[in-house]
Tab-separated table of C-alpha atoms in Angstrom:
chain	number	residue	atom	x	y	z
A	1	UNK	CA	-82.062	-177.623	-82.730
A	2	UNK	CA	-84.241	-175.548	-80.187
A	3	UNK	CA	-86.003	-172.836	-82.284
A	4	UNK	CA	-87.020	-171.024	-79.328
A	5	UNK	CA	-83.463	-170.676	-78.048
A	6	UNK	CA	-80.784	-168.449	-79.973
A	7	UNK	CA	-77.271	-170.001	-80.994
A	8	UNK	CA	-75.009	-168.971	-78.050
A	9	UNK	CA	-72.135	-166.582	-78.602
A	10	UNK	CA	-68.574	-167.561	-77.923
A	11	UNK	CA	-66.637	-165.173	-75.538
A	12	UNK	CA	-63.364	-164.687	-73.803
A	13	UNK	CA	-63.477	-165.977	-70.254
A	14	UNK	CA	-64.297	-163.152	-67.797
A	15	UNK	CA	-61.147	-163.706	-65.549
A	16	UNK	CA	-58.904	-163.948	-68.577
A	17	UNK	CA	-60.526	-160.768	-70.558
A	18	UNK	CA	-60.478	-158.502	-67.259
A	19	UNK	CA	-56.658	-158.611	-67.806
A	20	UNK	CA	-56.600	-157.600	-71.504
A	21	UNK	CA	-57.646	-155.451	-73.973
A	22	UNK	CA	-58.632	-158.140	-76.692
A	23	UNK	CA	-62.132	-158.283	-77.886
A	24	UNK	CA	-64.601	-159.838	-75.500
A	25	UNK	CA	-66.769	-161.516	-77.959
A	26	UNK	CA	-65.646	-163.981	-80.561
A	27	UNK	CA	-68.971	-163.776	-82.769
A	28	UNK	CA	-70.395	-166.356	-84.891
A	29	UNK	CA	-68.729	-168.954	-87.330
A	30	UNK	CA	-70.342	-169.539	-90.643
A	31	UNK	CA	-72.009	-172.699	-89.065
A	32	UNK	CA	-73.433	-170.789	-86.027
A	33	UNK	CA	-74.446	-167.979	-88.338
A	34	UNK	CA	-76.492	-170.333	-90.661
A	35	UNK	CA	-78.079	-172.063	-87.739
A	36	UNK	CA	-79.051	-168.821	-86.120
A	37	UNK	CA	-80.479	-167.317	-89.298
A	38	UNK	CA	-82.830	-170.461	-89.694
A	39	UNK	CA	-84.700	-169.235	-86.662
A	40	UNK	CA	-85.874	-166.195	-88.631
A	41	UNK	CA	-89.335	-166.868	-89.716
A	42	UNK	CA	-89.120	-164.265	-92.470
A	43	UNK	CA	-92.168	-162.061	-91.535
A	44	UNK	CA	-94.082	-160.365	-94.479
A	45	UNK	CA	-94.762	-157.216	-92.145
A	46	UNK	CA	-91.342	-157.298	-90.437
A	47	UNK	CA	-91.298	-155.207	-87.295
A	48	UNK	CA	-87.666	-155.473	-86.820
A	49	UNK	CA	-86.839	-153.254	-89.660
A	50	UNK	CA	-89.266	-150.405	-88.067
A	51	UNK	CA	-86.962	-150.516	-85.125
A	52	UNK	CA	-83.871	-150.165	-87.188
A	53	UNK	CA	-82.795	-146.303	-87.420
A	54	UNK	CA	-80.939	-146.949	-90.594
A	55	UNK	CA	-83.717	-149.284	-91.925
A	56	UNK	CA	-81.881	-152.291	-92.762
A	57	UNK	CA	-83.805	-154.821	-94.676
A	58	UNK	CA	-83.152	-157.604	-91.931
A	59	UNK	CA	-85.304	-160.401	-92.927
A	60	UNK	CA	-83.460	-159.798	-96.515
A	61	UNK	CA	-79.803	-160.139	-95.317
A	62	UNK	CA	-80.801	-162.749	-92.550
A	63	UNK	CA	-82.545	-165.019	-95.165
A	64	UNK	CA	-79.384	-164.840	-97.450
A	65	UNK	CA	-77.231	-165.913	-94.577
A	66	UNK	CA	-79.754	-168.944	-93.964
A	67	UNK	CA	-79.247	-169.691	-97.581
A	68	UNK	CA	-75.328	-169.831	-96.932
A	69	UNK	CA	-74.964	-166.859	-99.391
A	70	UNK	CA	-72.853	-164.468	-97.362
A	71	UNK	CA	-71.613	-162.219	-100.257
A	72	UNK	CA	-75.645	-161.568	-101.231
A	73	UNK	CA	-76.206	-160.960	-97.415
A	74	UNK	CA	-73.553	-158.241	-97.534
A	75	UNK	CA	-75.069	-156.617	-100.382
A	76	UNK	CA	-78.248	-156.232	-98.852
A	77	UNK	CA	-76.854	-155.090	-95.417
A	78	UNK	CA	-74.261	-152.534	-97.180
A	79	UNK	CA	-76.920	-151.011	-99.171
A	80	UNK	CA	-78.629	-149.592	-95.826
A	81	UNK	CA	-75.765	-149.219	-93.553
A	82	UNK	CA	-71.933	-147.830	-93.911
A	83	UNK	CA	-70.716	-149.265	-90.666
A	84	UNK	CA	-72.168	-152.744	-90.221
A	85	UNK	CA	-69.228	-154.352	-88.516
A	86	UNK	CA	-69.441	-151.524	-86.346
A	87	UNK	CA	-73.096	-151.471	-85.689
A	88	UNK	CA	-72.992	-155.348	-85.099
A	89	UNK	CA	-70.800	-154.758	-82.023
A	90	UNK	CA	-72.085	-151.666	-80.380
A	91	UNK	CA	-75.678	-151.047	-81.581
A	92	UNK	CA	-78.420	-151.798	-78.917
A	93	UNK	CA	-80.326	-154.340	-80.954
A	94	UNK	CA	-82.087	-155.486	-77.833
A	95	UNK	CA	-84.152	-152.281	-77.513
A	96	UNK	CA	-84.514	-151.660	-81.267
A	97	UNK	CA	-84.835	-154.530	-83.823
A	98	UNK	CA	-84.525	-157.567	-81.506
A	99	UNK	CA	-87.270	-156.080	-79.223
A	100	UNK	CA	-89.795	-156.388	-82.053
A	101	UNK	CA	-88.730	-159.774	-83.133
A	102	UNK	CA	-91.766	-162.078	-83.498
A	103	UNK	CA	-89.744	-164.968	-82.542
A	104	UNK	CA	-89.129	-163.328	-79.391
A	105	UNK	CA	-92.916	-163.615	-78.244
A	106	UNK	CA	-92.224	-167.435	-77.495
A	107	UNK	CA	-88.524	-167.824	-77.086
A	108	UNK	CA	-85.518	-165.743	-77.818
A	109	UNK	CA	-85.333	-163.305	-80.550
A	110	UNK	CA	-83.341	-163.610	-83.579
A	111	UNK	CA	-79.805	-162.579	-82.755
A	112	UNK	CA	-79.919	-159.852	-85.347
A	113	UNK	CA	-76.900	-157.999	-84.092
A	114	UNK	CA	-74.524	-161.002	-84.214
A	115	UNK	CA	-75.589	-161.955	-87.531
A	116	UNK	CA	-75.055	-158.485	-88.748
A	117	UNK	CA	-71.372	-158.653	-87.338
A	118	UNK	CA	-70.994	-162.130	-88.812
A	119	UNK	CA	-71.684	-160.728	-92.458
A	120	UNK	CA	-69.924	-157.545	-91.998
A	121	UNK	CA	-66.882	-159.318	-90.482
A	122	UNK	CA	-66.791	-161.714	-93.584
A	123	UNK	CA	-66.830	-158.868	-95.907
A	124	UNK	CA	-63.994	-157.478	-94.285
A	125	UNK	CA	-62.018	-160.564	-94.289
A	126	UNK	CA	-63.005	-161.321	-97.984
A	127	UNK	CA	-62.315	-157.671	-99.049
A	128	UNK	CA	-66.117	-157.234	-100.207
A	129	UNK	CA	-66.865	-153.652	-100.904
A	130	UNK	CA	-70.030	-151.592	-101.442
A	131	UNK	CA	-71.242	-150.778	-105.087
A	132	UNK	CA	-69.948	-147.134	-105.693
A	133	UNK	CA	-71.775	-144.636	-108.388
A	134	UNK	CA	-70.796	-145.113	-112.041
A	135	UNK	CA	-70.184	-141.370	-112.253
A	136	UNK	CA	-70.165	-138.480	-110.215
A	137	UNK	CA	-72.715	-135.614	-110.479
A	138	UNK	CA	-70.109	-132.526	-109.924
A	139	UNK	CA	-71.786	-131.231	-106.552
A	140	UNK	CA	-69.344	-130.675	-103.769
A	141	UNK	CA	-70.506	-131.330	-100.048
A	142	UNK	CA	-68.749	-131.007	-96.987
A	143	UNK	CA	-68.919	-133.240	-93.809
A	144	UNK	CA	-67.701	-131.994	-90.423
A	145	UNK	CA	-66.716	-134.806	-88.409
A	146	UNK	CA	-65.702	-138.507	-89.106
A	147	UNK	CA	-67.731	-140.102	-86.496
A	148	UNK	CA	-70.661	-142.329	-87.212
A	149	UNK	CA	-73.067	-139.463	-88.355
A	150	UNK	CA	-70.549	-137.684	-90.536
A	151	UNK	CA	-69.376	-141.167	-92.253
A	152	UNK	CA	-72.762	-142.404	-92.666
A	153	UNK	CA	-73.763	-139.023	-94.400
A	154	UNK	CA	-70.641	-138.947	-96.511
A	155	UNK	CA	-71.183	-142.474	-97.458
A	156	UNK	CA	-74.791	-142.101	-98.773
A	157	UNK	CA	-73.843	-138.689	-100.586
A	158	UNK	CA	-71.190	-140.705	-102.231
A	159	UNK	CA	-73.471	-143.383	-103.406
A	160	UNK	CA	-75.370	-140.730	-104.951
A	161	UNK	CA	-72.510	-139.606	-106.884
A	162	UNK	CA	-71.605	-136.522	-104.900
A	163	UNK	CA	-68.163	-134.999	-104.319
A	164	UNK	CA	-67.596	-135.284	-100.492
A	165	UNK	CA	-65.032	-134.219	-98.269
A	166	UNK	CA	-64.955	-134.931	-94.544
A	167	UNK	CA	-63.222	-132.668	-92.265
A	168	UNK	CA	-61.807	-134.247	-89.029
A	169	UNK	CA	-60.526	-132.004	-86.197
A	170	UNK	CA	-58.449	-134.946	-84.686
A	171	UNK	CA	-55.348	-136.300	-86.413
A	172	UNK	CA	-57.144	-139.786	-86.757
A	173	UNK	CA	-60.551	-140.681	-88.403
A	174	UNK	CA	-63.456	-142.423	-86.687
A	175	UNK	CA	-64.639	-139.832	-83.989
A	176	UNK	CA	-66.277	-141.566	-80.993
A	177	UNK	CA	-65.492	-145.008	-82.710
A	178	UNK	CA	-61.810	-144.482	-82.056
A	179	UNK	CA	-61.523	-142.230	-79.009
A	180	UNK	CA	-64.607	-143.284	-76.984
A	181	UNK	CA	-65.114	-147.004	-77.654
A	182	UNK	CA	-62.389	-149.168	-75.902
A	183	UNK	CA	-60.542	-151.947	-78.009
A	184	UNK	CA	-62.116	-154.688	-76.224
A	185	UNK	CA	-65.581	-153.698	-77.548
A	186	UNK	CA	-64.667	-152.335	-80.947
A	187	UNK	CA	-61.352	-153.233	-82.309
A	188	UNK	CA	-59.671	-150.244	-84.137
A	189	UNK	CA	-57.351	-151.851	-86.861
A	190	UNK	CA	-59.686	-154.830	-87.653
A	191	UNK	CA	-62.712	-153.058	-87.783
A	192	UNK	CA	-63.086	-149.302	-87.466
A	193	UNK	CA	-60.209	-148.461	-89.976
A	194	UNK	CA	-61.327	-151.077	-92.400
A	195	UNK	CA	-64.918	-149.807	-92.386
A	196	UNK	CA	-63.686	-146.253	-93.296
A	197	UNK	CA	-61.527	-147.498	-96.013
A	198	UNK	CA	-64.916	-148.679	-97.313
A	199	UNK	CA	-65.965	-145.291	-97.327
A	200	UNK	CA	-62.959	-143.872	-98.878
A	201	UNK	CA	-63.708	-146.526	-101.635
A	202	UNK	CA	-66.950	-144.849	-102.684
A	203	UNK	CA	-64.897	-141.896	-103.358
A	204	UNK	CA	-65.399	-139.816	-100.204
A	205	UNK	CA	-62.130	-137.511	-99.506
A	206	UNK	CA	-60.819	-136.845	-95.829
A	207	UNK	CA	-58.943	-134.138	-94.238
A	208	UNK	CA	-57.671	-134.384	-90.786
A	209	UNK	CA	-56.325	-131.840	-88.165
A	210	UNK	CA	-58.688	-129.250	-89.589
A	211	UNK	CA	-60.959	-127.615	-86.852
A	212	UNK	CA	-63.958	-125.936	-88.193
A	213	UNK	CA	-64.398	-122.547	-86.439
A	214	UNK	CA	-60.635	-122.059	-86.260
A	215	UNK	CA	-58.989	-123.546	-89.411
A	216	UNK	CA	-61.862	-122.737	-91.518
A	217	UNK	CA	-65.299	-121.652	-90.949
A	218	UNK	CA	-68.505	-123.025	-92.493
A	219	UNK	CA	-69.368	-119.704	-94.091
A	220	UNK	CA	-65.996	-119.918	-95.712
A	221	UNK	CA	-66.613	-123.328	-96.945
A	222	UNK	CA	-69.883	-122.188	-98.495
A	223	UNK	CA	-68.901	-118.747	-99.725
A	224	UNK	CA	-64.999	-119.327	-100.665
A	225	UNK	CA	-64.745	-123.054	-101.430
A	226	UNK	CA	-67.875	-123.738	-103.427
A	227	UNK	CA	-69.273	-126.331	-101.292
A	228	UNK	CA	-73.153	-126.461	-101.686
A	229	UNK	CA	-73.960	-127.555	-98.781
A	230	UNK	CA	-72.794	-128.511	-95.208
A	231	UNK	CA	-73.584	-131.351	-92.838
A	232	UNK	CA	-72.400	-130.825	-88.941
A	233	UNK	CA	-71.844	-134.228	-87.489
A	234	UNK	CA	-69.348	-132.922	-84.960
A	235	UNK	CA	-70.790	-134.993	-82.296
A	236	UNK	CA	-70.903	-134.080	-78.462
A	237	UNK	CA	-67.272	-134.116	-76.710
A	238	UNK	CA	-67.684	-131.484	-74.045
A	239	UNK	CA	-68.003	-133.445	-70.615
A	240	UNK	CA	-70.433	-132.521	-67.907
A	241	UNK	CA	-69.243	-132.617	-64.114
A	242	UNK	CA	-71.375	-132.658	-60.985
A	243	UNK	CA	-70.325	-129.337	-59.546
A	244	UNK	CA	-69.306	-130.785	-56.321
A	245	UNK	CA	-66.351	-130.085	-53.908
A	246	UNK	CA	-63.240	-131.627	-54.904
A	247	UNK	CA	-63.864	-132.062	-58.554
A	248	UNK	CA	-60.582	-129.845	-59.550
A	249	UNK	CA	-58.330	-132.492	-57.714
A	250	UNK	CA	-55.573	-134.557	-59.288
A	251	UNK	CA	-57.078	-138.047	-59.868
A	252	UNK	CA	-60.347	-136.644	-61.302
A	253	UNK	CA	-61.214	-137.390	-64.861
A	254	UNK	CA	-64.108	-136.758	-67.361
A	255	UNK	CA	-64.627	-140.314	-68.948
A	256	UNK	CA	-64.113	-138.543	-72.129
A	257	UNK	CA	-60.707	-137.726	-71.318
A	258	UNK	CA	-59.872	-140.994	-69.635
A	259	UNK	CA	-61.203	-143.122	-72.580
A	260	UNK	CA	-59.549	-141.010	-75.250
A	261	UNK	CA	-56.063	-141.124	-73.193
A	262	UNK	CA	-56.707	-144.956	-73.378
A	263	UNK	CA	-58.036	-145.165	-76.674
A	264	UNK	CA	-56.731	-143.020	-79.164
A	265	UNK	CA	-53.454	-142.220	-77.146
A	266	UNK	CA	-52.782	-146.091	-76.257
A	267	UNK	CA	-52.312	-145.524	-72.635
A	268	UNK	CA	-53.012	-148.978	-72.203
A	269	UNK	CA	-50.078	-150.086	-74.163
A	270	UNK	CA	-46.656	-150.069	-72.240
A	271	UNK	CA	-44.815	-149.334	-75.622
A	272	UNK	CA	-46.585	-145.814	-75.725
A	273	UNK	CA	-45.734	-143.028	-73.407
A	274	UNK	CA	-49.160	-141.494	-72.786
A	275	UNK	CA	-49.475	-140.612	-69.091
A	276	UNK	CA	-52.687	-141.922	-67.449
A	277	UNK	CA	-53.584	-141.919	-63.672
A	278	UNK	CA	-54.706	-145.560	-63.670
A	279	UNK	CA	-55.281	-145.701	-59.850
A	280	UNK	CA	-55.712	-148.627	-57.434
A	281	UNK	CA	-59.402	-147.870	-56.268
A	282	UNK	CA	-61.307	-146.239	-59.132
A	283	UNK	CA	-65.029	-144.844	-58.771
A	284	UNK	CA	-66.885	-144.237	-61.896
A	285	UNK	CA	-70.050	-141.888	-61.540
A	286	UNK	CA	-72.637	-142.707	-63.758
A	287	UNK	CA	-74.477	-145.712	-65.214
A	288	UNK	CA	-74.476	-145.492	-68.895
A	289	UNK	CA	-72.419	-147.385	-71.558
A	290	UNK	CA	-69.711	-144.906	-71.496
A	291	UNK	CA	-69.296	-145.527	-67.611
A	292	UNK	CA	-69.115	-149.067	-68.342
A	293	UNK	CA	-66.303	-148.232	-70.802
A	294	UNK	CA	-64.541	-146.205	-68.552
A	295	UNK	CA	-64.929	-148.619	-65.579
A	296	UNK	CA	-63.862	-151.908	-67.445
A	297	UNK	CA	-60.973	-149.878	-69.048
A	298	UNK	CA	-59.660	-148.868	-65.428
A	299	UNK	CA	-60.234	-152.616	-64.310
A	300	UNK	CA	-57.742	-153.882	-67.169
A	301	UNK	CA	-55.239	-151.160	-66.093
A	302	UNK	CA	-55.134	-152.875	-62.885
A	303	UNK	CA	-57.780	-151.240	-60.308
A	304	UNK	CA	-60.670	-152.251	-58.029
A	305	UNK	CA	-63.569	-150.346	-59.766
A	306	UNK	CA	-66.738	-149.012	-58.482
A	307	UNK	CA	-69.787	-147.879	-60.311
A	308	UNK	CA	-71.517	-145.366	-58.381
A	309	UNK	CA	-75.078	-144.588	-59.639
A	310	UNK	CA	-78.008	-142.903	-58.114
A	311	UNK	CA	-80.497	-145.235	-59.184
A	312	UNK	CA	-81.478	-148.750	-59.196
A	313	UNK	CA	-80.155	-151.582	-61.564
A	314	UNK	CA	-83.681	-151.288	-63.206
A	315	UNK	CA	-82.794	-147.820	-63.991
A	316	UNK	CA	-79.542	-148.149	-65.561
A	317	UNK	CA	-79.083	-146.794	-68.765
A	318	UNK	CA	-76.178	-149.108	-70.088
A	319	UNK	CA	-77.007	-151.929	-72.389
A	320	UNK	CA	-77.840	-155.043	-70.229
A	321	UNK	CA	-75.004	-156.831	-72.211
A	322	UNK	CA	-72.396	-154.039	-70.998
A	323	UNK	CA	-73.639	-154.379	-67.406
A	324	UNK	CA	-73.511	-158.286	-67.547
A	325	UNK	CA	-70.028	-158.084	-68.777
A	326	UNK	CA	-68.748	-155.906	-66.021
A	327	UNK	CA	-70.242	-157.939	-63.304
A	328	UNK	CA	-68.722	-161.088	-64.718
A	329	UNK	CA	-65.419	-158.941	-64.861
A	330	UNK	CA	-65.653	-158.093	-61.340
A	331	UNK	CA	-66.770	-154.444	-61.354
A	332	UNK	CA	-68.503	-153.426	-58.188
A	333	UNK	CA	-71.929	-151.534	-58.398
A	334	UNK	CA	-72.837	-149.141	-55.717
A	335	UNK	CA	-76.225	-148.494	-56.654
A	336	UNK	CA	-78.831	-145.964	-55.108
A	337	UNK	CA	-75.563	-144.039	-54.189
A	338	UNK	CA	-74.843	-140.528	-54.980
A	339	UNK	CA	-71.425	-138.460	-54.469
A	340	UNK	CA	-71.565	-135.151	-52.378
A	341	UNK	CA	-67.979	-134.418	-52.294
A	342	UNK	CA	-64.615	-135.658	-53.491
A	343	UNK	CA	-62.196	-135.736	-50.670
A	344	UNK	CA	-58.679	-134.377	-51.460
A	345	UNK	CA	-55.334	-135.118	-49.661
A	346	UNK	CA	-52.517	-132.564	-48.722
A	347	UNK	CA	-50.811	-133.394	-51.808
A	348	UNK	CA	-53.495	-132.394	-54.000
A	349	UNK	CA	-54.679	-136.060	-55.077
A	350	UNK	CA	-57.984	-137.729	-54.724
A	351	UNK	CA	-58.211	-139.551	-51.176
A	352	UNK	CA	-61.831	-140.559	-50.926
A	353	UNK	CA	-65.333	-139.690	-51.826
A	354	UNK	CA	-68.331	-138.673	-49.473
A	355	UNK	CA	-71.451	-140.248	-50.660
A	356	UNK	CA	-75.006	-140.420	-49.732
A	357	UNK	CA	-77.781	-143.325	-50.110
A	358	UNK	CA	-80.715	-142.707	-52.198
A	359	UNK	CA	-84.336	-144.121	-52.490
A	360	UNK	CA	-86.393	-143.801	-55.577
A	361	UNK	CA	-89.590	-141.372	-55.371
A	362	UNK	CA	-91.978	-140.196	-57.922
A	363	UNK	CA	-91.258	-140.541	-61.580
A	364	UNK	CA	-89.595	-137.286	-63.153
A	365	UNK	CA	-89.824	-136.066	-66.577
A	366	UNK	CA	-88.116	-138.864	-68.432
A	367	UNK	CA	-90.582	-141.172	-66.597
A	368	UNK	CA	-88.038	-142.662	-64.462
A	369	UNK	CA	-88.485	-142.546	-60.655
A	370	UNK	CA	-86.483	-139.557	-59.087
A	371	UNK	CA	-83.597	-140.455	-56.592
A	372	UNK	CA	-84.159	-138.820	-53.156
A	373	UNK	CA	-81.581	-138.703	-50.443
A	374	UNK	CA	-82.213	-140.789	-47.415
A	375	UNK	CA	-81.446	-138.403	-44.276
A	376	UNK	CA	-78.266	-139.514	-42.060
A	377	UNK	CA	-77.214	-141.686	-44.606
A	378	UNK	CA	-73.829	-140.106	-45.315
A	379	UNK	CA	-70.651	-142.227	-45.801
A	380	UNK	CA	-67.139	-142.481	-47.433
A	381	UNK	CA	-65.507	-144.409	-50.168
A	382	UNK	CA	-61.851	-144.806	-50.127
A	383	UNK	CA	-60.686	-144.228	-53.947
A	384	UNK	CA	-57.665	-142.457	-55.277
A	385	UNK	CA	-59.180	-141.934	-58.879
A	386	UNK	CA	-62.753	-140.309	-59.971
A	387	UNK	CA	-64.035	-140.627	-63.407
A	388	UNK	CA	-67.100	-138.619	-64.156
A	389	UNK	CA	-69.414	-140.277	-66.915
A	390	UNK	CA	-72.288	-137.862	-66.645
A	391	UNK	CA	-72.904	-137.178	-70.256
A	392	UNK	CA	-71.391	-134.553	-72.675
A	393	UNK	CA	-72.416	-131.706	-74.736
A	394	UNK	CA	-71.399	-130.262	-78.113
A	395	UNK	CA	-68.509	-128.023	-78.492
A	396	UNK	CA	-69.713	-124.233	-79.114
A	397	UNK	CA	-67.157	-123.470	-81.377
A	398	UNK	CA	-68.800	-124.318	-84.605
A	399	UNK	CA	-72.113	-122.619	-83.787
A	400	UNK	CA	-70.369	-119.665	-82.428
A	401	UNK	CA	-68.453	-119.122	-85.680
A	402	UNK	CA	-71.323	-119.522	-88.294
A	403	UNK	CA	-73.789	-116.891	-89.185
A	404	UNK	CA	-77.419	-117.891	-88.525
A	405	UNK	CA	-76.581	-121.383	-86.829
A	406	UNK	CA	-78.934	-121.680	-83.789
A	407	UNK	CA	-78.482	-123.657	-80.554
A	408	UNK	CA	-80.714	-124.791	-77.681
A	409	UNK	CA	-80.085	-124.131	-74.012
A	410	UNK	CA	-78.137	-127.214	-73.973
A	411	UNK	CA	-75.754	-126.056	-76.618
A	412	UNK	CA	-77.085	-128.390	-79.226
A	413	UNK	CA	-77.488	-127.355	-82.497
A	414	UNK	CA	-81.395	-126.761	-83.547
A	415	UNK	CA	-82.200	-128.876	-86.368
A	416	UNK	CA	-85.151	-130.849	-87.329
A	417	UNK	CA	-84.091	-134.453	-86.125
A	418	UNK	CA	-86.066	-136.495	-89.100
A	419	UNK	CA	-84.241	-134.410	-91.769
A	420	UNK	CA	-81.277	-132.437	-90.422
A	421	UNK	CA	-82.490	-129.041	-91.547
A	422	UNK	CA	-81.058	-126.244	-89.635
A	423	UNK	CA	-82.038	-122.745	-89.319
A	424	UNK	CA	-79.195	-121.849	-91.645
A	425	UNK	CA	-79.932	-122.245	-95.468
A	426	UNK	CA	-77.515	-125.177	-96.816
A	427	UNK	CA	-76.415	-126.064	-93.533
A	428	UNK	CA	-77.496	-129.604	-91.898
A	429	UNK	CA	-76.830	-131.271	-88.879
A	430	UNK	CA	-77.344	-134.439	-87.040
A	431	UNK	CA	-76.037	-137.034	-84.359
A	432	UNK	CA	-74.777	-135.964	-80.925
A	433	UNK	CA	-74.287	-132.345	-82.155
A	434	UNK	CA	-78.246	-132.080	-82.383
A	435	UNK	CA	-79.407	-134.575	-79.963
A	436	UNK	CA	-76.701	-134.535	-77.246
A	437	UNK	CA	-75.164	-137.857	-76.522
A	438	UNK	CA	-76.689	-140.711	-77.889
A	439	UNK	CA	-75.768	-144.000	-79.456
A	440	UNK	CA	-73.826	-144.815	-82.674
A	441	UNK	CA	-76.717	-146.107	-84.517
A	442	UNK	CA	-78.867	-142.976	-83.810
A	443	UNK	CA	-76.144	-140.769	-85.251
A	444	UNK	CA	-75.972	-142.955	-88.255
A	445	UNK	CA	-79.641	-142.705	-88.689
A	446	UNK	CA	-79.469	-138.893	-88.385
A	447	UNK	CA	-76.555	-138.895	-90.820
A	448	UNK	CA	-78.482	-140.797	-93.338
A	449	UNK	CA	-81.703	-138.896	-92.960
A	450	UNK	CA	-79.485	-135.656	-93.633
A	451	UNK	CA	-78.083	-137.094	-96.640
A	452	UNK	CA	-81.473	-137.413	-98.155
A	453	UNK	CA	-82.225	-133.932	-97.407
A	454	UNK	CA	-78.961	-132.384	-98.849
A	455	UNK	CA	-79.970	-134.287	-102.339
A	456	UNK	CA	-83.555	-132.637	-102.206
A	457	UNK	CA	-81.823	-129.276	-101.367
A	458	UNK	CA	-79.381	-129.516	-103.914
A	459	UNK	CA	-81.672	-130.692	-106.611
A	460	UNK	CA	-84.179	-128.227	-105.861
A	461	UNK	CA	-82.576	-124.977	-104.690
């Protein structure tokens, strides 16, 4: 065994997986997981924990895997994380826990994410459940949204003994986990729904088809229905567009709509009668994880797919693994390229896109070099579908129907990001509703922090 190299992970062949929606990565088996866990040197001052937004005791669960005691590893893991099988698949470990791994100074860091997935999948397959409280404390808490922030907050509060009800606007639970992330990255039946069942096992109740601000307001939940605190984890589902000519043409989608049609409404399955303009030649504008998800979905629906991104590959915000998989599958990257107009045919459908070439100038406020248009570089791309993956912002409905709940200029709820405390007494918020579109694990961290704040608030009000 070469301790400097991580145990490789088995994956579907790129040419095969580009034609199906089955999961790309197969994960570790027990033998591989034990071998990989043995690479951990069990640091006394474990920097990897500092990089984890939900503060998992990483050396603790990894050492249990090394010993072959997977049930004990799950006990350590589930004490900190409500959704370990999800995080093991979609969390950007390479920029959080793994980049702090001491083993990575000389050689590869320990594959913490793949070990987390192995332990969590073992728990799902063997019906291991997190410990629930011996009794409840009688205090009612409402959680708005069943995405990663809401599920985490609800699970943490339930472990403390609270009576928690989660209100979900859609007919299906899971938020972005079910409508935003494709099946080939995050299986719904095998992973997401089973993880949600574990939250239910803690005593959390769920109500679907409840649109807060329409069906009922936050003020009514507190004043009329007896909830002592409310956590808003409603995410950020309002898509952004560029404001260029042609964006209203048929064949232009937000990535949010495109992925929702495919994931939640099963447009990829011929047995479901869900319309989606798959397109023969698709341009996805953007360079984040959502752009990669939309592009790889369009590819599987039979299209030639181009990623159009105004910066270079070094500035791509998507995970390195997702970019690597996209390239392997045949996605074409048009980098340092920016659209200026969507060309529309006489029938009202997209027929192409006018773009300009860019070069990188001085750094902007984010620290990334600002893209600058190269004069005279205008050219056309022939496409019949355009997917805008430029980010999202929170839906204004909740804030506009809640007295005393403030938002900032981007429409995000104003809340302390370390505690979830808002300007309105008894109301807490976290995840994308506060930060704008971010990662699943950051939303989970916000939900966990808010649960602690809610516990303090109820006990000290």
